[in-house]
Amino acid sequence: PPDMENGSWTLDSDSSYFHFVSYKNQDKVESHSFERLSGNVAKNGSAVLEIDLNSVSTGNNTRDQRMRDMLFETAMHGTAVVSMDVDPDAMAQLNPGQRSTLNVNAALQLHGLETPLTTQLFVQRLTDTRYMVQNVSPVLVKASDYSLEAGIEALRQIAGLNAISTTVPVDFVLYYDLQ
Ligand code: OTP
């Protein structure tokens, strides 16, 4: 079967999913998404995922716009970028149908700040040319790591809420096609 030596992988953004969860007051839990993703994995295994923060989708246009303006400040910081290195040989060794769990060290750039991130990813080769990558357990983003606490406080105030949680679980399913 073709392996990564033949070329790079490109994210199939139409098929991929990226979700996050918010908690407000005591027990109001809501699931949201980012609709526009892009990404690729180069021949040498260098992987980048870009999340368009303007594509935040919470099912409420007012809330979406407030999150762009008051939280992410997308005019200045429009994209969250995740980068990491993948072992190209390990990926190439998977046969269609086989899967593997990877311990990864990634870097997340968000709101002008970059921090390291350690997590586990589940990778499955679906066909000769298609892979699926998902989180094993929810990845927790702490607002304070990215200077996002003031923005969450501003959202809390303008919506008249008692509380909004500042730790945010995210989960995702990413599909990649070998070029
Ligand atoms: O009045 P009312 O009650 O109605 O009020 P409202 O509800 O209207 O208003 C109040 C507003 C609320 C309640 C919403 C508040 C929202 C929040 C608090 C959420 C804020 C969100 C935050 C802080 C973070 C959002 C997440 C991101 C920007 C993305 C982070 C990305 C991560 C963690 C990605 C991790 C991915 C990794 C490690 C892997 C990536 C994969 C690769 C690079 C590819 C690998 C490839 C191979 C082949 C292995």
PDB file of C-alpha atoms and ligand atoms in Angstrom:
ATOM      1  CA  PRO A   1       0.000   0.000   0.000  1.00  0.00           C
ATOM      2  CA  PRO A   2       1.090   3.614  -0.499  1.00  0.00           C
ATOM      3  CA  ASP A   3       2.760   5.146   2.503  1.00  0.00           C
ATOM      4  CA  MET A   4       3.610   8.641   3.601  1.00  0.00           C
ATOM      5  CA  GLU A   5       6.778   8.618   1.499  1.00  0.00           C
ATOM      6  CA  ASN A   6       4.494   9.093  -1.493  1.00  0.00           C
ATOM      7  CA  GLY A   7       3.269  12.431  -0.267  1.00  0.00           C
ATOM      8  CA  SER A   8       1.551  14.368   2.393  1.00  0.00           C
ATOM      9  CA  TRP A   9      -1.870  13.984   3.972  1.00  0.00           C
ATOM     10  CA  THR A  10      -4.590  16.610   3.773  1.00  0.00           C
ATOM     11  CA  LEU A  11      -7.444  17.048   6.214  1.00  0.00           C
ATOM     12  CA  ASP A  12     -10.873  16.317   4.757  1.00  0.00           C
ATOM     13  CA  SER A  13     -12.505  19.237   6.525  1.00  0.00           C
ATOM     14  CA  ASP A  14     -16.041  18.510   5.293  1.00  0.00           C
ATOM     15  CA  SER A  15     -16.052  15.128   7.035  1.00  0.00           C
ATOM     16  CA  SER A  16     -14.166  16.153  10.169  1.00  0.00           C
ATOM     17  CA  TYR A  17     -15.693  17.297  13.482  1.00  0.00           C
ATOM     18  CA  PHE A  18     -14.432  19.525  16.265  1.00  0.00           C
ATOM     19  CA  HIS A  19     -16.579  20.067  19.374  1.00  0.00           C
ATOM     20  CA  PHE A  20     -16.264  21.794  22.723  1.00  0.00           C
ATOM     21  CA  VAL A  21     -18.485  21.920  25.782  1.00  0.00           C
ATOM     22  CA  SER A  22     -19.441  24.864  27.982  1.00  0.00           C
ATOM     23  CA  TYR A  23     -20.892  24.765  31.501  1.00  0.00           C
ATOM     24  CA  LYS A  24     -22.865  27.742  32.811  1.00  0.00           C
ATOM     25  CA  ASN A  25     -24.465  28.355  36.198  1.00  0.00           C
ATOM     26  CA  GLN A  26     -24.758  25.081  38.111  1.00  0.00           C
ATOM     27  CA  ASP A  27     -25.888  22.604  35.533  1.00  0.00           C
ATOM     28  CA  LYS A  28     -26.438  24.054  32.052  1.00  0.00           C
ATOM     29  CA  VAL A  29     -24.144  22.056  29.793  1.00  0.00           C
ATOM     30  CA  GLU A  30     -24.010  22.792  26.055  1.00  0.00           C
ATOM     31  CA  SER A  31     -22.069  21.314  23.151  1.00  0.00           C
ATOM     32  CA  HIS A  32     -20.700  23.603  20.409  1.00  0.00           C
ATOM     33  CA  SER A  33     -18.469  23.319  17.376  1.00  0.00           C
ATOM     34  CA  PHE A  34     -15.993  24.949  15.050  1.00  0.00           C
ATOM     35  CA  GLU A  35     -17.145  24.491  11.466  1.00  0.00           C
ATOM     36  CA  ARG A  36     -13.997  25.336   9.513  1.00  0.00           C
ATOM     37  CA  LEU A  37     -10.820  23.322   9.987  1.00  0.00           C
ATOM     38  CA  SER A  38      -7.796  22.837   7.819  1.00  0.00           C
ATOM     39  CA  GLY A  39      -4.697  20.779   8.223  1.00  0.00           C
ATOM     40  CA  ASN A  40      -2.072  18.552   6.788  1.00  0.00           C
ATOM     41  CA  VAL A  41       0.666  16.150   7.691  1.00  0.00           C
ATOM     42  CA  ALA A  42       3.890  16.596   5.702  1.00  0.00           C
ATOM     43  CA  LYS A  43       6.019  13.739   4.391  1.00  0.00           C
ATOM     44  CA  ASN A  44       8.399  14.104   7.330  1.00  0.00           C
ATOM     45  CA  GLY A  45       5.481  13.765   9.799  1.00  0.00           C
ATOM     46  CA  SER A  46       5.150  17.383  10.756  1.00  0.00           C
ATOM     47  CA  ALA A  47       1.418  17.906  11.415  1.00  0.00           C
ATOM     48  CA  VAL A  48      -0.540  21.135  11.678  1.00  0.00           C
ATOM     49  CA  LEU A  49      -4.240  21.606  12.412  1.00  0.00           C
ATOM     50  CA  GLU A  50      -5.827  25.043  12.044  1.00  0.00           C
ATOM     51  CA  ILE A  51      -9.152  25.893  13.646  1.00  0.00           C
ATOM     52  CA  ASP A  52     -10.902  28.966  12.264  1.00  0.00           C
ATOM     53  CA  LEU A  53     -12.222  30.640  15.404  1.00  0.00           C
ATOM     54  CA  ASN A  54     -14.584  32.786  13.321  1.00  0.00           C
ATOM     55  CA  SER A  55     -16.415  29.569  12.493  1.00  0.00           C
ATOM     56  CA  VAL A  56     -17.523  29.071  16.108  1.00  0.00           C
ATOM     57  CA  SER A  57     -21.045  27.673  16.057  1.00  0.00           C
ATOM     58  CA  THR A  58     -23.107  27.515  19.248  1.00  0.00           C
ATOM     59  CA  GLY A  59     -26.587  27.584  17.744  1.00  0.00           C
ATOM     60  CA  ASN A  60     -27.004  31.213  18.825  1.00  0.00           C
ATOM     61  CA  ASN A  61     -25.759  34.009  16.534  1.00  0.00           C
ATOM     62  CA  THR A  62     -25.510  36.585  19.302  1.00  0.00           C
ATOM     63  CA  ARG A  63     -23.409  34.234  21.390  1.00  0.00           C
ATOM     64  CA  ASP A  64     -21.228  33.311  18.397  1.00  0.00           C
ATOM     65  CA  GLN A  65     -20.501  36.980  17.701  1.00  0.00           C
ATOM     66  CA  ARG A  66     -19.745  37.710  21.348  1.00  0.00           C
ATOM     67  CA  MET A  67     -17.345  34.780  21.475  1.00  0.00           C
ATOM     68  CA  ARG A  68     -15.531  36.085  18.366  1.00  0.00           C
ATOM     69  CA  ASP A  69     -15.331  39.658  19.662  1.00  0.00           C
ATOM     70  CA  MET A  70     -15.069  39.365  23.442  1.00  0.00           C
ATOM     71  CA  LEU A  71     -13.411  35.982  23.985  1.00  0.00           C
ATOM     72  CA  PHE A  72     -11.220  34.866  21.085  1.00  0.00           C
ATOM     73  CA  GLU A  73     -10.753  38.427  19.705  1.00  0.00           C
ATOM     74  CA  THR A  74     -10.675  37.005  16.211  1.00  0.00           C
ATOM     75  CA  ALA A  75      -9.795  40.324  14.572  1.00  0.00           C
ATOM     76  CA  MET A  76      -6.353  39.821  16.117  1.00  0.00           C
ATOM     77  CA  HIS A  77      -6.260  36.059  16.746  1.00  0.00           C
ATOM     78  CA  GLY A  78      -8.413  34.417  14.102  1.00  0.00           C
ATOM     79  CA  THR A  79      -6.962  30.912  14.177  1.00  0.00           C
ATOM     80  CA  ALA A  80      -5.999  28.328  16.761  1.00  0.00           C
ATOM     81  CA  VAL A  81      -3.055  26.240  15.559  1.00  0.00           C
ATOM     82  CA  VAL A  82      -2.097  22.792  16.841  1.00  0.00           C
ATOM     83  CA  SER A  83       1.250  21.395  15.765  1.00  0.00           C
ATOM     84  CA  MET A  84       2.922  18.087  16.491  1.00  0.00           C
ATOM     85  CA  ASP A  85       5.184  15.464  14.963  1.00  0.00           C
ATOM     86  CA  VAL A  86       3.822  12.145  13.767  1.00  0.00           C
ATOM     87  CA  ASP A  87       6.046   9.112  13.125  1.00  0.00           C
ATOM     88  CA  PRO A  88       5.560   8.559   9.368  1.00  0.00           C
ATOM     89  CA  ASP A  89       6.878   4.990   9.502  1.00  0.00           C
ATOM     90  CA  ALA A  90       4.448   3.973  12.241  1.00  0.00           C
ATOM     91  CA  MET A  91       1.564   5.399  10.196  1.00  0.00           C
ATOM     92  CA  ALA A  92       2.730   3.653   7.023  1.00  0.00           C
ATOM     93  CA  GLN A  93       2.980   0.331   8.872  1.00  0.00           C
ATOM     94  CA  LEU A  94      -0.724   0.320   9.709  1.00  0.00           C
ATOM     95  CA  ASN A  95      -2.763  -1.803   7.333  1.00  0.00           C
ATOM     96  CA  PRO A  96      -6.283  -0.732   6.360  1.00  0.00           C
ATOM     97  CA  GLY A  97      -8.540  -1.571   9.323  1.00  0.00           C
ATOM     98  CA  GLN A  98      -5.718  -1.393  11.850  1.00  0.00           C
ATOM     99  CA  ARG A  99      -5.564   1.179  14.601  1.00  0.00           C
ATOM    100  CA  SER A 100      -3.069   2.529  17.054  1.00  0.00           C
ATOM    101  CA  THR A 101      -3.046   4.709  20.151  1.00  0.00           C
ATOM    102  CA  LEU A 102      -0.390   7.433  20.144  1.00  0.00           C
ATOM    103  CA  ASN A 103       0.982   9.392  23.076  1.00  0.00           C
ATOM    104  CA  VAL A 104       1.518  12.840  21.635  1.00  0.00           C
ATOM    105  CA  ASN A 105       3.183  16.070  22.626  1.00  0.00           C
ATOM    106  CA  ALA A 106       1.561  18.904  20.735  1.00  0.00           C
ATOM    107  CA  ALA A 107       1.710  22.673  20.922  1.00  0.00           C
ATOM    108  CA  LEU A 108      -1.447  24.780  20.919  1.00  0.00           C
ATOM    109  CA  GLN A 109      -1.359  28.405  19.793  1.00  0.00           C
ATOM    110  CA  LEU A 110      -4.469  30.234  20.901  1.00  0.00           C
ATOM    111  CA  HIS A 111      -5.179  33.908  21.593  1.00  0.00           C
ATOM    112  CA  GLY A 112      -1.550  34.840  21.006  1.00  0.00           C
ATOM    113  CA  LEU A 113      -0.146  32.300  23.468  1.00  0.00           C
ATOM    114  CA  GLU A 114       1.385  28.895  22.884  1.00  0.00           C
ATOM    115  CA  THR A 115       1.496  26.066  25.418  1.00  0.00           C
ATOM    116  CA  PRO A 116       2.456  22.394  25.232  1.00  0.00           C
ATOM    117  CA  LEU A 117      -0.238  19.760  25.354  1.00  0.00           C
ATOM    118  CA  THR A 118       0.173  16.064  26.141  1.00  0.00           C
ATOM    119  CA  THR A 119      -2.596  13.707  25.181  1.00  0.00           C
ATOM    120  CA  GLN A 120      -3.489  10.416  23.522  1.00  0.00           C
ATOM    121  CA  LEU A 121      -4.792  10.087  19.991  1.00  0.00           C
ATOM    122  CA  PHE A 122      -6.545   7.148  18.405  1.00  0.00           C
ATOM    123  CA  VAL A 123      -5.506   6.641  14.775  1.00  0.00           C
ATOM    124  CA  GLN A 124      -7.149   4.195  12.423  1.00  0.00           C
ATOM    125  CA  ARG A 125      -6.190   3.522   8.842  1.00  0.00           C
ATOM    126  CA  LEU A 126      -9.488   3.190   6.987  1.00  0.00           C
ATOM    127  CA  THR A 127      -8.233   2.498   3.456  1.00  0.00           C
ATOM    128  CA  ASP A 128      -4.927   2.698   1.616  1.00  0.00           C
ATOM    129  CA  THR A 129      -5.327   6.448   1.379  1.00  0.00           C
ATOM    130  CA  ARG A 130      -7.584   7.489   4.291  1.00  0.00           C
ATOM    131  CA  TYR A 131      -6.926   7.751   8.023  1.00  0.00           C
ATOM    132  CA  MET A 132      -9.141   8.758  10.945  1.00  0.00           C
ATOM    133  CA  VAL A 133      -7.697  10.510  14.022  1.00  0.00           C
ATOM    134  CA  GLN A 134      -9.659  11.154  17.225  1.00  0.00           C
ATOM    135  CA  ASN A 135      -9.022  12.053  20.814  1.00  0.00           C
ATOM    136  CA  VAL A 136      -9.049   9.106  23.238  1.00  0.00           C
ATOM    137  CA  SER A 137     -10.482  11.167  26.093  1.00  0.00           C
ATOM    138  CA  PRO A 138     -11.672  14.797  26.099  1.00  0.00           C
ATOM    139  CA  VAL A 139      -8.790  17.258  25.857  1.00  0.00           C
ATOM    140  CA  LEU A 140      -9.181  19.919  28.544  1.00  0.00           C
ATOM    141  CA  VAL A 141      -8.380  23.519  27.657  1.00  0.00           C
ATOM    142  CA  LYS A 142      -7.789  25.862  30.602  1.00  0.00           C
ATOM    143  CA  ALA A 143      -8.791  29.418  29.760  1.00  0.00           C
ATOM    144  CA  SER A 144      -6.090  30.771  32.070  1.00  0.00           C
ATOM    145  CA  ASP A 145      -3.344  29.169  29.947  1.00  0.00           C
ATOM    146  CA  TYR A 146      -4.379  31.390  27.040  1.00  0.00           C
ATOM    147  CA  SER A 147      -5.341  34.587  28.789  1.00  0.00           C
ATOM    148  CA  LEU A 148      -9.005  33.914  28.076  1.00  0.00           C
ATOM    149  CA  GLU A 149     -10.371  34.349  31.594  1.00  0.00           C
ATOM    150  CA  ALA A 150     -11.216  38.030  31.185  1.00  0.00           C
ATOM    151  CA  GLY A 151     -13.164  37.209  28.041  1.00  0.00           C
ATOM    152  CA  ILE A 152     -15.149  34.491  29.815  1.00  0.00           C
ATOM    153  CA  GLU A 153     -15.856  36.917  32.657  1.00  0.00           C
ATOM    154  CA  ALA A 154     -17.093  39.481  30.112  1.00  0.00           C
ATOM    155  CA  LEU A 155     -19.389  36.871  28.537  1.00  0.00           C
ATOM    156  CA  ARG A 156     -20.688  35.943  31.991  1.00  0.00           C
ATOM    157  CA  GLN A 157     -21.485  39.553  32.821  1.00  0.00           C
ATOM    158  CA  ILE A 158     -23.175  40.467  29.538  1.00  0.00           C
ATOM    159  CA  ALA A 159     -25.371  37.351  29.724  1.00  0.00           C
ATOM    160  CA  GLY A 160     -26.141  37.938  33.425  1.00  0.00           C
ATOM    161  CA  LEU A 161     -24.997  34.459  34.452  1.00  0.00           C
ATOM    162  CA  ASN A 162     -23.739  33.378  37.869  1.00  0.00           C
ATOM    163  CA  ALA A 163     -20.859  31.361  36.471  1.00  0.00           C
ATOM    164  CA  ILE A 164     -19.230  29.951  33.324  1.00  0.00           C
ATOM    165  CA  SER A 165     -16.646  27.207  33.719  1.00  0.00           C
ATOM    166  CA  THR A 166     -13.113  28.168  32.651  1.00  0.00           C
ATOM    167  CA  THR A 167     -12.027  24.601  31.820  1.00  0.00           C
ATOM    168  CA  VAL A 168     -13.361  23.500  28.456  1.00  0.00           C
ATOM    169  CA  PRO A 169     -13.421  19.881  27.199  1.00  0.00           C
ATOM    170  CA  VAL A 170     -12.869  19.454  23.456  1.00  0.00           C
ATOM    171  CA  ASP A 171     -13.193  16.407  21.259  1.00  0.00           C
ATOM    172  CA  PHE A 172     -12.704  15.772  17.575  1.00  0.00           C
ATOM    173  CA  VAL A 173     -12.772  13.323  14.688  1.00  0.00           C
ATOM    174  CA  LEU A 174     -10.373  14.156  11.862  1.00  0.00           C
ATOM    175  CA  TYR A 175     -10.145  12.459   8.468  1.00  0.00           C
ATOM    176  CA  TYR A 176      -6.987  12.658   6.376  1.00  0.00           C
ATOM    177  CA  ASP A 177      -6.441  11.666   2.769  1.00  0.00           C
ATOM    178  CA  LEU A 178      -3.090  10.697   1.353  1.00  0.00           C
ATOM    179  CA  GLN A 179      -2.328  12.856  -1.686  1.00  0.00           C
TER     180      GLN A 179
HETATM  181  O1  OTP B   1     -28.027  34.345  28.482  1.00  0.00           O
HETATM  182  P1  OTP B   1     -27.574  32.945  28.171  1.00  0.00           P
HETATM  183  O2  OTP B   1     -27.660  32.016  29.330  1.00  0.00           O
HETATM  184  O3  OTP B   1     -28.226  32.383  26.945  1.00  0.00           O
HETATM  185  O4  OTP B   1     -26.009  33.146  27.885  1.00  0.00           O
HETATM  186  P2  OTP B   1     -25.220  32.529  26.683  1.00  0.00           P
HETATM  187  O5  OTP B   1     -25.124  31.064  26.858  1.00  0.00           O
HETATM  188  O6  OTP B   1     -25.774  33.048  25.393  1.00  0.00           O
HETATM  189  O7  OTP B   1     -23.780  33.216  26.863  1.00  0.00           O
HETATM  190  C1  OTP B   1     -22.815  32.706  27.725  1.00  0.00           C
HETATM  191  C2  OTP B   1     -21.758  32.040  26.939  1.00  0.00           C
HETATM  192  C3  OTP B   1     -21.383  30.748  27.122  1.00  0.00           C
HETATM  193  C4  OTP B   1     -21.961  29.922  28.173  1.00  0.00           C
HETATM  194  C5  OTP B   1     -20.313  30.153  26.247  1.00  0.00           C
HETATM  195  C6  OTP B   1     -18.957  30.231  26.906  1.00  0.00           C
HETATM  196  C7  OTP B   1     -17.972  29.425  26.143  1.00  0.00           C
HETATM  197  C8  OTP B   1     -16.827  28.950  26.639  1.00  0.00           C
HETATM  198  C9  OTP B   1     -16.413  29.185  28.019  1.00  0.00           C
HETATM  199  C10 OTP B   1     -15.919  28.134  25.770  1.00  0.00           C
HETATM  200  C11 OTP B   1     -14.598  28.800  25.498  1.00  0.00           C
HETATM  201  C12 OTP B   1     -13.701  27.947  24.672  1.00  0.00           C
HETATM  202  C13 OTP B   1     -12.373  27.766  24.891  1.00  0.00           C
HETATM  203  C14 OTP B   1     -11.682  28.427  26.015  1.00  0.00           C
HETATM  204  C15 OTP B   1     -11.531  26.865  24.080  1.00  0.00           C
HETATM  205  C16 OTP B   1     -12.065  26.429  22.745  1.00  0.00           C
HETATM  206  C17 OTP B   1     -11.185  25.416  22.089  1.00  0.00           C
HETATM  207  C18 OTP B   1     -10.266  25.688  21.115  1.00  0.00           C
HETATM  208  C19 OTP B   1     -10.029  27.036  20.581  1.00  0.00           C
HETATM  209  C20 OTP B   1      -9.500  24.592  20.473  1.00  0.00           C
HETATM  210  C21 OTP B   1      -8.411  23.956  21.298  1.00  0.00           C
HETATM  211  C22 OTP B   1      -7.802  22.854  20.533  1.00  0.00           C
HETATM  212  C23 OTP B   1      -7.308  21.704  21.032  1.00  0.00           C
HETATM  213  C24 OTP B   1      -7.266  21.422  22.469  1.00  0.00           C
HETATM  214  C25 OTP B   1      -6.822  20.716  20.029  1.00  0.00           C
HETATM  215  C26 OTP B   1      -6.113  19.509  20.518  1.00  0.00           C
HETATM  216  C27 OTP B   1      -5.794  18.648  19.364  1.00  0.00           C
HETATM  217  C28 OTP B   1      -4.767  17.776  19.291  1.00  0.00           C
HETATM  218  C29 OTP B   1      -3.833  17.582  20.401  1.00  0.00           C
HETATM  219  C30 OTP B   1      -4.542  16.911  18.091  1.00  0.00           C
HETATM  220  C31 OTP B   1      -4.523  17.621  16.798  1.00  0.00           C
HETATM  221  C32 OTP B   1      -4.269  16.669  15.672  1.00  0.00           C
HETATM  222  C33 OTP B   1      -3.314  16.838  14.735  1.00  0.00           C
HETATM  223  C34 OTP B   1      -2.403  17.987  14.719  1.00  0.00           C
HETATM  224  C35 OTP B   1      -3.184  15.846  13.613  1.00  0.00           C
HETATM  225  C36 OTP B   1      -2.529  14.588  14.041  1.00  0.00           C
HETATM  226  C37 OTP B   1      -2.368  13.690  12.908  1.00  0.00           C
HETATM  227  C38 OTP B   1      -2.079  12.375  13.029  1.00  0.00           C
HETATM  228  C39 OTP B   1      -1.943  11.594  11.798  1.00  0.00           C
HETATM  229  C40 OTP B   1      -1.904  11.678  14.310  1.00  0.00           C
END
